[in-house]
Amino acid sequence: MKKSTLTIGIIAVLGMAYAGTSWYSGNMIEDHIDDQLALIINKVNLSQDLFTFSVTKNHYDKGVFSTKVHLTVAVSPRESTIQGNYPKTLFDDDVTIHHGPFPIAALAKGTFSPQLAWLQYEMSQQANPTLWKLAGNRPFISGHTSVSYDEYITVKLASKAIKASQNEIPTIHDSILDISNGSYTFSSYTDGSDIKAEIKLDKLVFLSDDTHHFNFDDFKLSLKPLTTTEDIDYEFNIGNINYSFDSFISKGNFNVNNFKSKGRINYKNQNIDEQSSIDKITLNIKKSTPKIESAIMTINKIVMSQKNILNDSNNTIEGSLVSRIGSIIYGQQNLGSGSFDINFKGVGRQFFDPHFKTTVPDISESDKYNIEFSLNKLNWHNASGDINVNLLFNISEINSSNTDVENYDKINTLKFNLEAPFDVLASLSAQIQNPNTKHVTSEQIAKESVVIKTNAKMFFSRSPFFIFNKDQTEGIYSNVEYTKGNQNVKVNGQLLDKKDFLEISNLFSQH
C-alpha cells in the first residue's frame, strides 16, 4: 500500500512539474511572440524590394499545455506601378501552439527532442471554402512549425492533391489545373541565419482550351541563403516537362527530360554562378501542310555553365557562358554535336536588367563603358567535318544612347573568323531534307551542295568579307583583323582602308 502511494505521489509530482514547465514555456512564448513575429517579417521585407509584408495576432488564448491564436498576414506593394487591390490577405486563420518541453503533437510526429513550442496548423474550411472542397472536404494545407530552445525554427507543410476548372478557380479561364500532393520545408534561426528551404511536387498539369497542355513531374527545389542573406545556394530539378499544342498551323509537343540546375545567385546584384544540364529535349511538330516532311527532333546531353559578376564601382557586369550539345537526332539522322563558349566584361547592368535604371537614379544614358566580348568558340561537328566561328571585339567609352557609326573609331580590337566548308553544310542540309532515312546518298549531298554554293555566291560574292576557297577546300570563309592605331583592316589576307571597311560594313549591315 505504501509503495503504491509512493508511486502515485511520484507521478503526481512529475505531472505537476511537467505542467509547471509547460506553463513556463507558454509564458516564454507569450513574452516573445510579438518580437519574434516582428523579426521574421522584418527579415522578409529586407530580403526584397517589391512588397511590404505585415502580420497581426488576435484572440490570444493561453492554456497550460497549448495556446490558440489568430494570425493574419497581409502584403502591399512598395511601388505604385504594381496594379491590383491592396493590401491583400495571404493568411487569415487560427493556429494552435503546443507548449514544450515535449509537446504531445511533436511526439506524435516522431520528434522526441525538447521543443519550446510546436505550432500545429490545418487550413480551415472558413479560410478557403473552395480549396477545402477541392481537397475532398479536408484541409488543403496542413503542417507544423517547431521552435527549439536554441530558437531554431522548422516549418513543414503539406498540400493535398486537387483538380480544378474555371468553375472553382475563375482566374484559370477555360482551363483545368491538376496538382499532386506537395511538401514544403523551411528552417532557420530566428535571427534569419542558416536559412534552408525545400519544395517537392510530384506533378502539375495545366490544360487550356483543349489546345495547350502543360505538365511537369518530380519538381524539387532547395534553397540555402548564405551568411550575407543576399547570396543563395540553390538546387533545382524537374524530372519531366511536357508542353503540347494544337493549332490550325501545326500541332505537336515539346518534352524536356531530367532538367537539373545548381549554383549560387545573388538576388540583389544578380551575380550568378550556375551549372545546368538536360538529358534530352524532344520536339515533335507536325505541319498542317502534308507536303512538308516532318520528323521528331531529339537534342541529347545539353550542358551549360554560366557566370555573371557585378562590378559595383561602375555597375558593369563580367561573365561567361559555356554550353555543349552531345547530339541532335532528327528523324533517323544524326546531325552532329555542338559547343558554344563566350565571355564578356564591362557591359552595363541595364543591358541585363531593364528596370535597373529606374531603381538607381544616378545611372545616366551618357555613362561610358569599356566593353569586351569574346566568342571563343562556336562549333558544329558532323561526319563531314566542322563549322567554326570566333569573334573578339573590344570597344572603349561606348554608351547606350550613342551607337552610330562614329563609335567605330573607339574600337580597340576586332577579330572575326568563319570557316564553313560546303561539304559540311551540304551534308547537314541533306540530312534535314531527308530525315526519315537512315543515311543520305552522295547524290543528295551533291544536290544540296549546288544549291548552297549558288546561294552563297549570289548573296556574298560582292562582299570583300567573304571568300569561297581556303586551303583547297570550298566553303564560306571570312577572316577580319583590326587593331586600334592601324589605318588598314586585314580582310582575308588583304589590306582594306579603315574608312572603306567601315562604309562597306555599314552598307552591308543595312541589307
PDB file of N, CA and C in Angstrom, residues 417-485:
ATOM      1  N   ASN A 417      36.532  35.283 -87.353  1.00  0.00           N
ATOM      2  CA  ASN A 417      36.932  34.171 -88.214  1.00  0.00           C
ATOM      3  C   ASN A 417      35.741  33.234 -88.419  1.00  0.00           C
ATOM      4  N   LEU A 418      35.453  32.914 -89.685  1.00  0.00           N
ATOM      5  CA  LEU A 418      34.373  31.996 -90.048  1.00  0.00           C
ATOM      6  C   LEU A 418      34.919  30.935 -90.985  1.00  0.00           C
ATOM      7  N   GLU A 419      34.646  29.672 -90.647  1.00  0.00           N
ATOM      8  CA  GLU A 419      35.026  28.547 -91.503  1.00  0.00           C
ATOM      9  C   GLU A 419      33.828  27.616 -91.619  1.00  0.00           C
ATOM     10  N   ALA A 420      33.216  27.596 -92.802  1.00  0.00           N
ATOM     11  CA  ALA A 420      32.033  26.760 -93.039  1.00  0.00           C
ATOM     12  C   ALA A 420      32.188  26.042 -94.372  1.00  0.00           C
ATOM     13  N   PRO A 421      32.866  24.883 -94.398  1.00  0.00           N
ATOM     14  CA  PRO A 421      33.063  24.139 -95.653  1.00  0.00           C
ATOM     15  C   PRO A 421      31.728  23.732 -96.271  1.00  0.00           C
ATOM     16  N   PHE A 422      31.656  23.804 -97.604  1.00  0.00           N
ATOM     17  CA  PHE A 422      30.426  23.428 -98.299  1.00  0.00           C
ATOM     18  C   PHE A 422      30.055  21.969 -98.035  1.00  0.00           C
ATOM     19  N   ASP A 423      31.038  21.081 -97.900  1.00  0.00           N
ATOM     20  CA  ASP A 423      30.748  19.667 -97.647  1.00  0.00           C
ATOM     21  C   ASP A 423      29.970  19.487 -96.345  1.00  0.00           C
ATOM     22  N   VAL A 424      30.386  20.234 -95.323  1.00  0.00           N
ATOM     23  CA  VAL A 424      29.713  20.130 -94.018  1.00  0.00           C
ATOM     24  C   VAL A 424      28.301  20.697 -94.110  1.00  0.00           C
ATOM     25  N   LEU A 425      28.159  21.870 -94.748  1.00  0.00           N
ATOM     26  CA  LEU A 425      26.841  22.492 -94.901  1.00  0.00           C
ATOM     27  C   LEU A 425      25.910  21.633 -95.744  1.00  0.00           C
ATOM     28  N   ALA A 426      26.437  21.073 -96.834  1.00  0.00           N
ATOM     29  CA  ALA A 426      25.608  20.260 -97.729  1.00  0.00           C
ATOM     30  C   ALA A 426      25.166  18.972 -97.055  1.00  0.00           C
ATOM     31  N   SER A 427      26.069  18.350 -96.306  1.00  0.00           N
ATOM     32  CA  SER A 427      25.718  17.120 -95.588  1.00  0.00           C
ATOM     33  C   SER A 427      24.620  17.389 -94.569  1.00  0.00           C
ATOM     34  N   LEU A 428      24.755  18.503 -93.834  1.00  0.00           N
ATOM     35  CA  LEU A 428      23.750  18.874 -92.838  1.00  0.00           C
ATOM     36  C   LEU A 428      22.410  19.168 -93.499  1.00  0.00           C
ATOM     37  N   SER A 429      22.432  19.901 -94.605  1.00  0.00           N
ATOM     38  CA  SER A 429      21.202  20.236 -95.318  1.00  0.00           C
ATOM     39  C   SER A 429      20.525  18.994 -95.874  1.00  0.00           C
ATOM     40  N   ALA A 430      21.306  18.064 -96.428  1.00  0.00           N
ATOM     41  CA  ALA A 430      20.739  16.829 -96.979  1.00  0.00           C
ATOM     42  C   ALA A 430      20.084  15.990 -95.891  1.00  0.00           C
ATOM     43  N   GLN A 431      20.685  15.957 -94.713  1.00  0.00           N
ATOM     44  CA  GLN A 431      20.091  15.214 -93.599  1.00  0.00           C
ATOM     45  C   GLN A 431      18.762  15.831 -93.177  1.00  0.00           C
ATOM     46  N   ILE A 432      18.712  17.167 -93.132  1.00  0.00           N
ATOM     47  CA  ILE A 432      17.478  17.852 -92.737  1.00  0.00           C
ATOM     48  C   ILE A 432      16.381  17.641 -93.776  1.00  0.00           C
ATOM     49  N   GLN A 433      16.755  17.616 -95.061  1.00  0.00           N
ATOM     50  CA  GLN A 433      15.785  17.418 -96.128  1.00  0.00           C
ATOM     51  C   GLN A 433      15.277  15.978 -96.194  1.00  0.00           C
ATOM     52  N   ASN A 434      16.034  15.035 -95.648  1.00  0.00           N
ATOM     53  CA  ASN A 434      15.663  13.610 -95.713  1.00  0.00           C
ATOM     54  C   ASN A 434      15.746  12.986 -94.323  1.00  0.00           C
ATOM     55  N   PRO A 435      14.890  13.424 -93.408  1.00  0.00           N
ATOM     56  CA  PRO A 435      15.035  12.997 -92.014  1.00  0.00           C
ATOM     57  C   PRO A 435      14.663  11.547 -91.749  1.00  0.00           C
ATOM     58  N   ASN A 436      13.806  10.984 -92.577  1.00  0.00           N
ATOM     59  CA  ASN A 436      13.269   9.660 -92.257  1.00  0.00           C
ATOM     60  C   ASN A 436      13.989   8.519 -92.959  1.00  0.00           C
ATOM     61  N   THR A 437      15.184   8.805 -93.459  1.00  0.00           N
ATOM     62  CA  THR A 437      16.058   7.744 -93.966  1.00  0.00           C
ATOM     63  C   THR A 437      17.297   7.699 -93.090  1.00  0.00           C
ATOM     64  N   LYS A 438      17.885   6.532 -92.969  1.00  0.00           N
ATOM     65  CA  LYS A 438      18.999   6.368 -92.040  1.00  0.00           C
ATOM     66  C   LYS A 438      20.266   7.032 -92.550  1.00  0.00           C
ATOM     67  N   HIS A 439      20.478   7.021 -93.882  1.00  0.00           N
ATOM     68  CA  HIS A 439      21.680   7.615 -94.466  1.00  0.00           C
ATOM     69  C   HIS A 439      21.278   8.496 -95.640  1.00  0.00           C
ATOM     70  N   VAL A 440      22.116   9.487 -95.924  1.00  0.00           N
ATOM     71  CA  VAL A 440      21.925  10.291 -97.129  1.00  0.00           C
ATOM     72  C   VAL A 440      22.930   9.835 -98.179  1.00  0.00           C
ATOM     73  N   THR A 441      22.524   9.900 -99.433  1.00  0.00           N
ATOM     74  CA  THR A 441      23.389   9.446-100.522  1.00  0.00           C
ATOM     75  C   THR A 441      24.318  10.573-100.973  1.00  0.00           C
ATOM     76  N   SER A 442      25.355  10.212-101.688  1.00  0.00           N
ATOM     77  CA  SER A 442      26.279  11.212-102.229  1.00  0.00           C
ATOM     78  C   SER A 442      25.562  12.117-103.221  1.00  0.00           C
ATOM     79  N   GLU A 443      24.569  11.569-103.929  1.00  0.00           N
ATOM     80  CA  GLU A 443      23.801  12.380-104.873  1.00  0.00           C
ATOM     81  C   GLU A 443      22.984  13.447-104.136  1.00  0.00           C
ATOM     82  N   GLN A 444      22.388  13.070-103.005  1.00  0.00           N
ATOM     83  CA  GLN A 444      21.607  14.035-102.233  1.00  0.00           C
ATOM     84  C   GLN A 444      22.499  15.150-101.678  1.00  0.00           C
ATOM     85  N   ILE A 445      23.685  14.778-101.227  1.00  0.00           N
ATOM     86  CA  ILE A 445      24.630  15.775-100.712  1.00  0.00           C
ATOM     87  C   ILE A 445      25.090  16.703-101.831  1.00  0.00           C
ATOM     88  N   ALA A 446      25.388  16.118-103.001  1.00  0.00           N
ATOM     89  CA  ALA A 446      25.836  16.921-104.146  1.00  0.00           C
ATOM     90  C   ALA A 446      24.762  17.915-104.571  1.00  0.00           C
ATOM     91  N   LYS A 447      23.504  17.478-104.547  1.00  0.00           N
ATOM     92  CA  LYS A 447      22.396  18.356-104.916  1.00  0.00           C
ATOM     93  C   LYS A 447      22.309  19.555-103.968  1.00  0.00           C
ATOM     94  N   GLU A 448      22.421  19.284-102.676  1.00  0.00           N
ATOM     95  CA  GLU A 448      22.364  20.365-101.695  1.00  0.00           C
ATOM     96  C   GLU A 448      23.577  21.278-101.817  1.00  0.00           C
ATOM     97  N   SER A 449      24.723  20.697-102.160  1.00  0.00           N
ATOM     98  CA  SER A 449      25.944  21.489-102.304  1.00  0.00           C
ATOM     99  C   SER A 449      25.803  22.520-103.415  1.00  0.00           C
ATOM    100  N   VAL A 450      25.190  22.120-104.531  1.00  0.00           N
ATOM    101  CA  VAL A 450      24.982  23.047-105.649  1.00  0.00           C
ATOM    102  C   VAL A 450      24.099  24.214-105.212  1.00  0.00           C
ATOM    103  N   VAL A 451      23.026  23.907-104.490  1.00  0.00           N
ATOM    104  CA  VAL A 451      22.101  24.951-104.030  1.00  0.00           C
ATOM    105  C   VAL A 451      22.811  25.913-103.081  1.00  0.00           C
ATOM    106  N   ILE A 452      23.575  25.369-102.130  1.00  0.00           N
ATOM    107  CA  ILE A 452      24.255  26.209-101.137  1.00  0.00           C
ATOM    108  C   ILE A 452      25.317  27.083-101.795  1.00  0.00           C
ATOM    109  N   LYS A 453      26.091  26.508-102.709  1.00  0.00           N
ATOM    110  CA  LYS A 453      27.121  27.288-103.409  1.00  0.00           C
ATOM    111  C   LYS A 453      26.501  28.435-104.202  1.00  0.00           C
ATOM    112  N   THR A 454      25.419  28.133-104.911  1.00  0.00           N
ATOM    113  CA  THR A 454      24.756  29.155-105.724  1.00  0.00           C
ATOM    114  C   THR A 454      24.243  30.298-104.858  1.00  0.00           C
ATOM    115  N   ASN A 455      23.568  29.950-103.762  1.00  0.00           N
ATOM    116  CA  ASN A 455      23.017  30.979-102.877  1.00  0.00           C
ATOM    117  C   ASN A 455      24.120  31.785-102.195  1.00  0.00           C
ATOM    118  N   ALA A 456      25.181  31.094-101.750  1.00  0.00           N
ATOM    119  CA  ALA A 456      26.275  31.786-101.066  1.00  0.00           C
ATOM    120  C   ALA A 456      26.926  32.810-101.978  1.00  0.00           C
ATOM    121  N   LYS A 457      27.198  32.419-103.206  1.00  0.00           N
ATOM    122  CA  LYS A 457      27.866  33.332-104.134  1.00  0.00           C
ATOM    123  C   LYS A 457      26.933  34.456-104.585  1.00  0.00           C
ATOM    124  N   MET A 458      25.638  34.162-104.636  1.00  0.00           N
ATOM    125  CA  MET A 458      24.677  35.190-105.018  1.00  0.00           C
ATOM    126  C   MET A 458      24.598  36.283-103.945  1.00  0.00           C
ATOM    127  N   PHE A 459      24.632  35.892-102.678  1.00  0.00           N
ATOM    128  CA  PHE A 459      24.485  36.854-101.592  1.00  0.00           C
ATOM    129  C   PHE A 459      25.808  37.496-101.171  1.00  0.00           C
ATOM    130  N   PHE A 460      26.921  36.757-101.259  1.00  0.00           N
ATOM    131  CA  PHE A 460      28.166  37.222-100.657  1.00  0.00           C
ATOM    132  C   PHE A 460      29.292  37.533-101.639  1.00  0.00           C
ATOM    133  N   SER A 461      29.115  37.243-102.926  1.00  0.00           N
ATOM    134  CA  SER A 461      30.245  37.364-103.860  1.00  0.00           C
ATOM    135  C   SER A 461      30.730  38.806-104.009  1.00  0.00           C
ATOM    136  N   ARG A 462      29.859  39.785-103.826  1.00  0.00           N
ATOM    137  CA  ARG A 462      30.261  41.184-103.981  1.00  0.00           C
ATOM    138  C   ARG A 462      30.865  41.762-102.705  1.00  0.00           C
ATOM    139  N   SER A 463      30.842  41.010-101.645  1.00  0.00           N
ATOM    140  CA  SER A 463      31.396  41.492-100.383  1.00  0.00           C
ATOM    141  C   SER A 463      32.849  41.053-100.240  1.00  0.00           C
ATOM    142  N   PRO A 464      33.735  41.980 -99.862  1.00  0.00           N
ATOM    143  CA  PRO A 464      35.140  41.600 -99.650  1.00  0.00           C
ATOM    144  C   PRO A 464      35.341  40.790 -98.379  1.00  0.00           C
ATOM    145  N   PHE A 465      34.287  40.671 -97.578  1.00  0.00           N
ATOM    146  CA  PHE A 465      34.421  39.982 -96.301  1.00  0.00           C
ATOM    147  C   PHE A 465      34.390  38.462 -96.440  1.00  0.00           C
ATOM    148  N   PHE A 466      33.965  37.945 -97.597  1.00  0.00           N
ATOM    149  CA  PHE A 466      33.807  36.501 -97.748  1.00  0.00           C
ATOM    150  C   PHE A 466      34.595  35.987 -98.948  1.00  0.00           C
ATOM    151  N   ILE A 467      35.192  34.807 -98.759  1.00  0.00           N
ATOM    152  CA  ILE A 467      35.819  34.074 -99.856  1.00  0.00           C
ATOM    153  C   ILE A 467      35.245  32.668 -99.847  1.00  0.00           C
ATOM    154  N   PHE A 468      35.471  31.923-100.923  1.00  0.00           N
ATOM    155  CA  PHE A 468      34.802  30.628-101.075  1.00  0.00           C
ATOM    156  C   PHE A 468      35.779  29.466-101.256  1.00  0.00           C
ATOM    157  N   ASN A 469      37.044  29.719-100.938  1.00  0.00           N
ATOM    158  CA  ASN A 469      38.026  28.635-101.007  1.00  0.00           C
ATOM    159  C   ASN A 469      39.157  28.944-100.031  1.00  0.00           C
ATOM    160  N   LYS A 470      39.516  27.944 -99.251  1.00  0.00           N
ATOM    161  CA  LYS A 470      40.623  28.094 -98.316  1.00  0.00           C
ATOM    162  C   LYS A 470      41.354  26.763 -98.212  1.00  0.00           C
ATOM    163  N   ASP A 471      42.641  26.779 -98.467  1.00  0.00           N
ATOM    164  CA  ASP A 471      43.463  25.564 -98.416  1.00  0.00           C
ATOM    165  C   ASP A 471      42.851  24.452 -99.268  1.00  0.00           C
ATOM    166  N   GLN A 472      42.434  24.821-100.463  1.00  0.00           N
ATOM    167  CA  GLN A 472      41.881  23.879-101.441  1.00  0.00           C
ATOM    168  C   GLN A 472      40.552  23.263-100.996  1.00  0.00           C
ATOM    169  N   THR A 473      39.897  23.885-100.014  1.00  0.00           N
ATOM    170  CA  THR A 473      38.594  23.389 -99.555  1.00  0.00           C
ATOM    171  C   THR A 473      37.544  24.467 -99.787  1.00  0.00           C
ATOM    172  N   GLU A 474      36.514  24.130-100.568  1.00  0.00           N
ATOM    173  CA  GLU A 474      35.461  25.100-100.861  1.00  0.00           C
ATOM    174  C   GLU A 474      34.535  25.281 -99.655  1.00  0.00           C
ATOM    175  N   GLY A 475      34.065  26.514 -99.491  1.00  0.00           N
ATOM    176  CA  GLY A 475      33.161  26.813 -98.392  1.00  0.00           C
ATOM    177  C   GLY A 475      32.942  28.307 -98.283  1.00  0.00           C
ATOM    178  N   ILE A 476      32.377  28.743 -97.169  1.00  0.00           N
ATOM    179  CA  ILE A 476      32.206  30.163 -96.869  1.00  0.00           C
ATOM    180  C   ILE A 476      33.207  30.514 -95.775  1.00  0.00           C
ATOM    181  N   TYR A 477      34.128  31.424 -96.085  1.00  0.00           N
ATOM    182  CA  TYR A 477      35.194  31.762 -95.152  1.00  0.00           C
ATOM    183  C   TYR A 477      35.282  33.276 -94.997  1.00  0.00           C
ATOM    184  N   SER A 478      35.682  33.689 -93.803  1.00  0.00           N
ATOM    185  CA  SER A 478      35.904  35.108 -93.559  1.00  0.00           C
ATOM    186  C   SER A 478      36.916  35.262 -92.436  1.00  0.00           C
ATOM    187  N   ASN A 479      37.857  36.181 -92.624  1.00  0.00           N
ATOM    188  CA  ASN A 479      38.842  36.473 -91.587  1.00  0.00           C
ATOM    189  C   ASN A 479      39.102  37.974 -91.574  1.00  0.00           C
ATOM    190  N   VAL A 480      38.807  38.601 -90.429  1.00  0.00           N
ATOM    191  CA  VAL A 480      38.957  40.048 -90.285  1.00  0.00           C
ATOM    192  C   VAL A 480      39.807  40.332 -89.055  1.00  0.00           C
ATOM    193  N   GLU A 481      40.803  41.224 -89.204  1.00  0.00           N
ATOM    194  CA  GLU A 481      41.658  41.610 -88.084  1.00  0.00           C
ATOM    195  C   GLU A 481      41.886  43.115 -88.104  1.00  0.00           C
ATOM    196  N   TYR A 482      41.630  43.728 -86.940  1.00  0.00           N
ATOM    197  CA  TYR A 482      41.878  45.170 -86.828  1.00  0.00           C
ATOM    198  C   TYR A 482      42.327  45.477 -85.407  1.00  0.00           C
ATOM    199  N   THR A 483      43.351  46.357 -85.299  1.00  0.00           N
ATOM    200  CA  THR A 483      43.835  46.849 -84.015  1.00  0.00           C
ATOM    201  C   THR A 483      43.879  48.366 -84.066  1.00  0.00           C
ATOM    202  N   LYS A 484      43.420  49.010 -83.001  1.00  0.00           N
ATOM    203  CA  LYS A 484      43.368  50.468 -82.958  1.00  0.00           C
ATOM    204  C   LYS A 484      44.746  51.072 -83.239  1.00  0.00           C
ATOM    205  N   GLY A 485      44.752  52.104 -84.043  1.00  0.00           N
ATOM    206  CA  GLY A 485      46.004  52.745 -84.420  1.00  0.00           C
ATOM    207  C   GLY A 485      46.423  52.421 -85.832  1.00  0.00           C
TER     208      GLY A 485
END
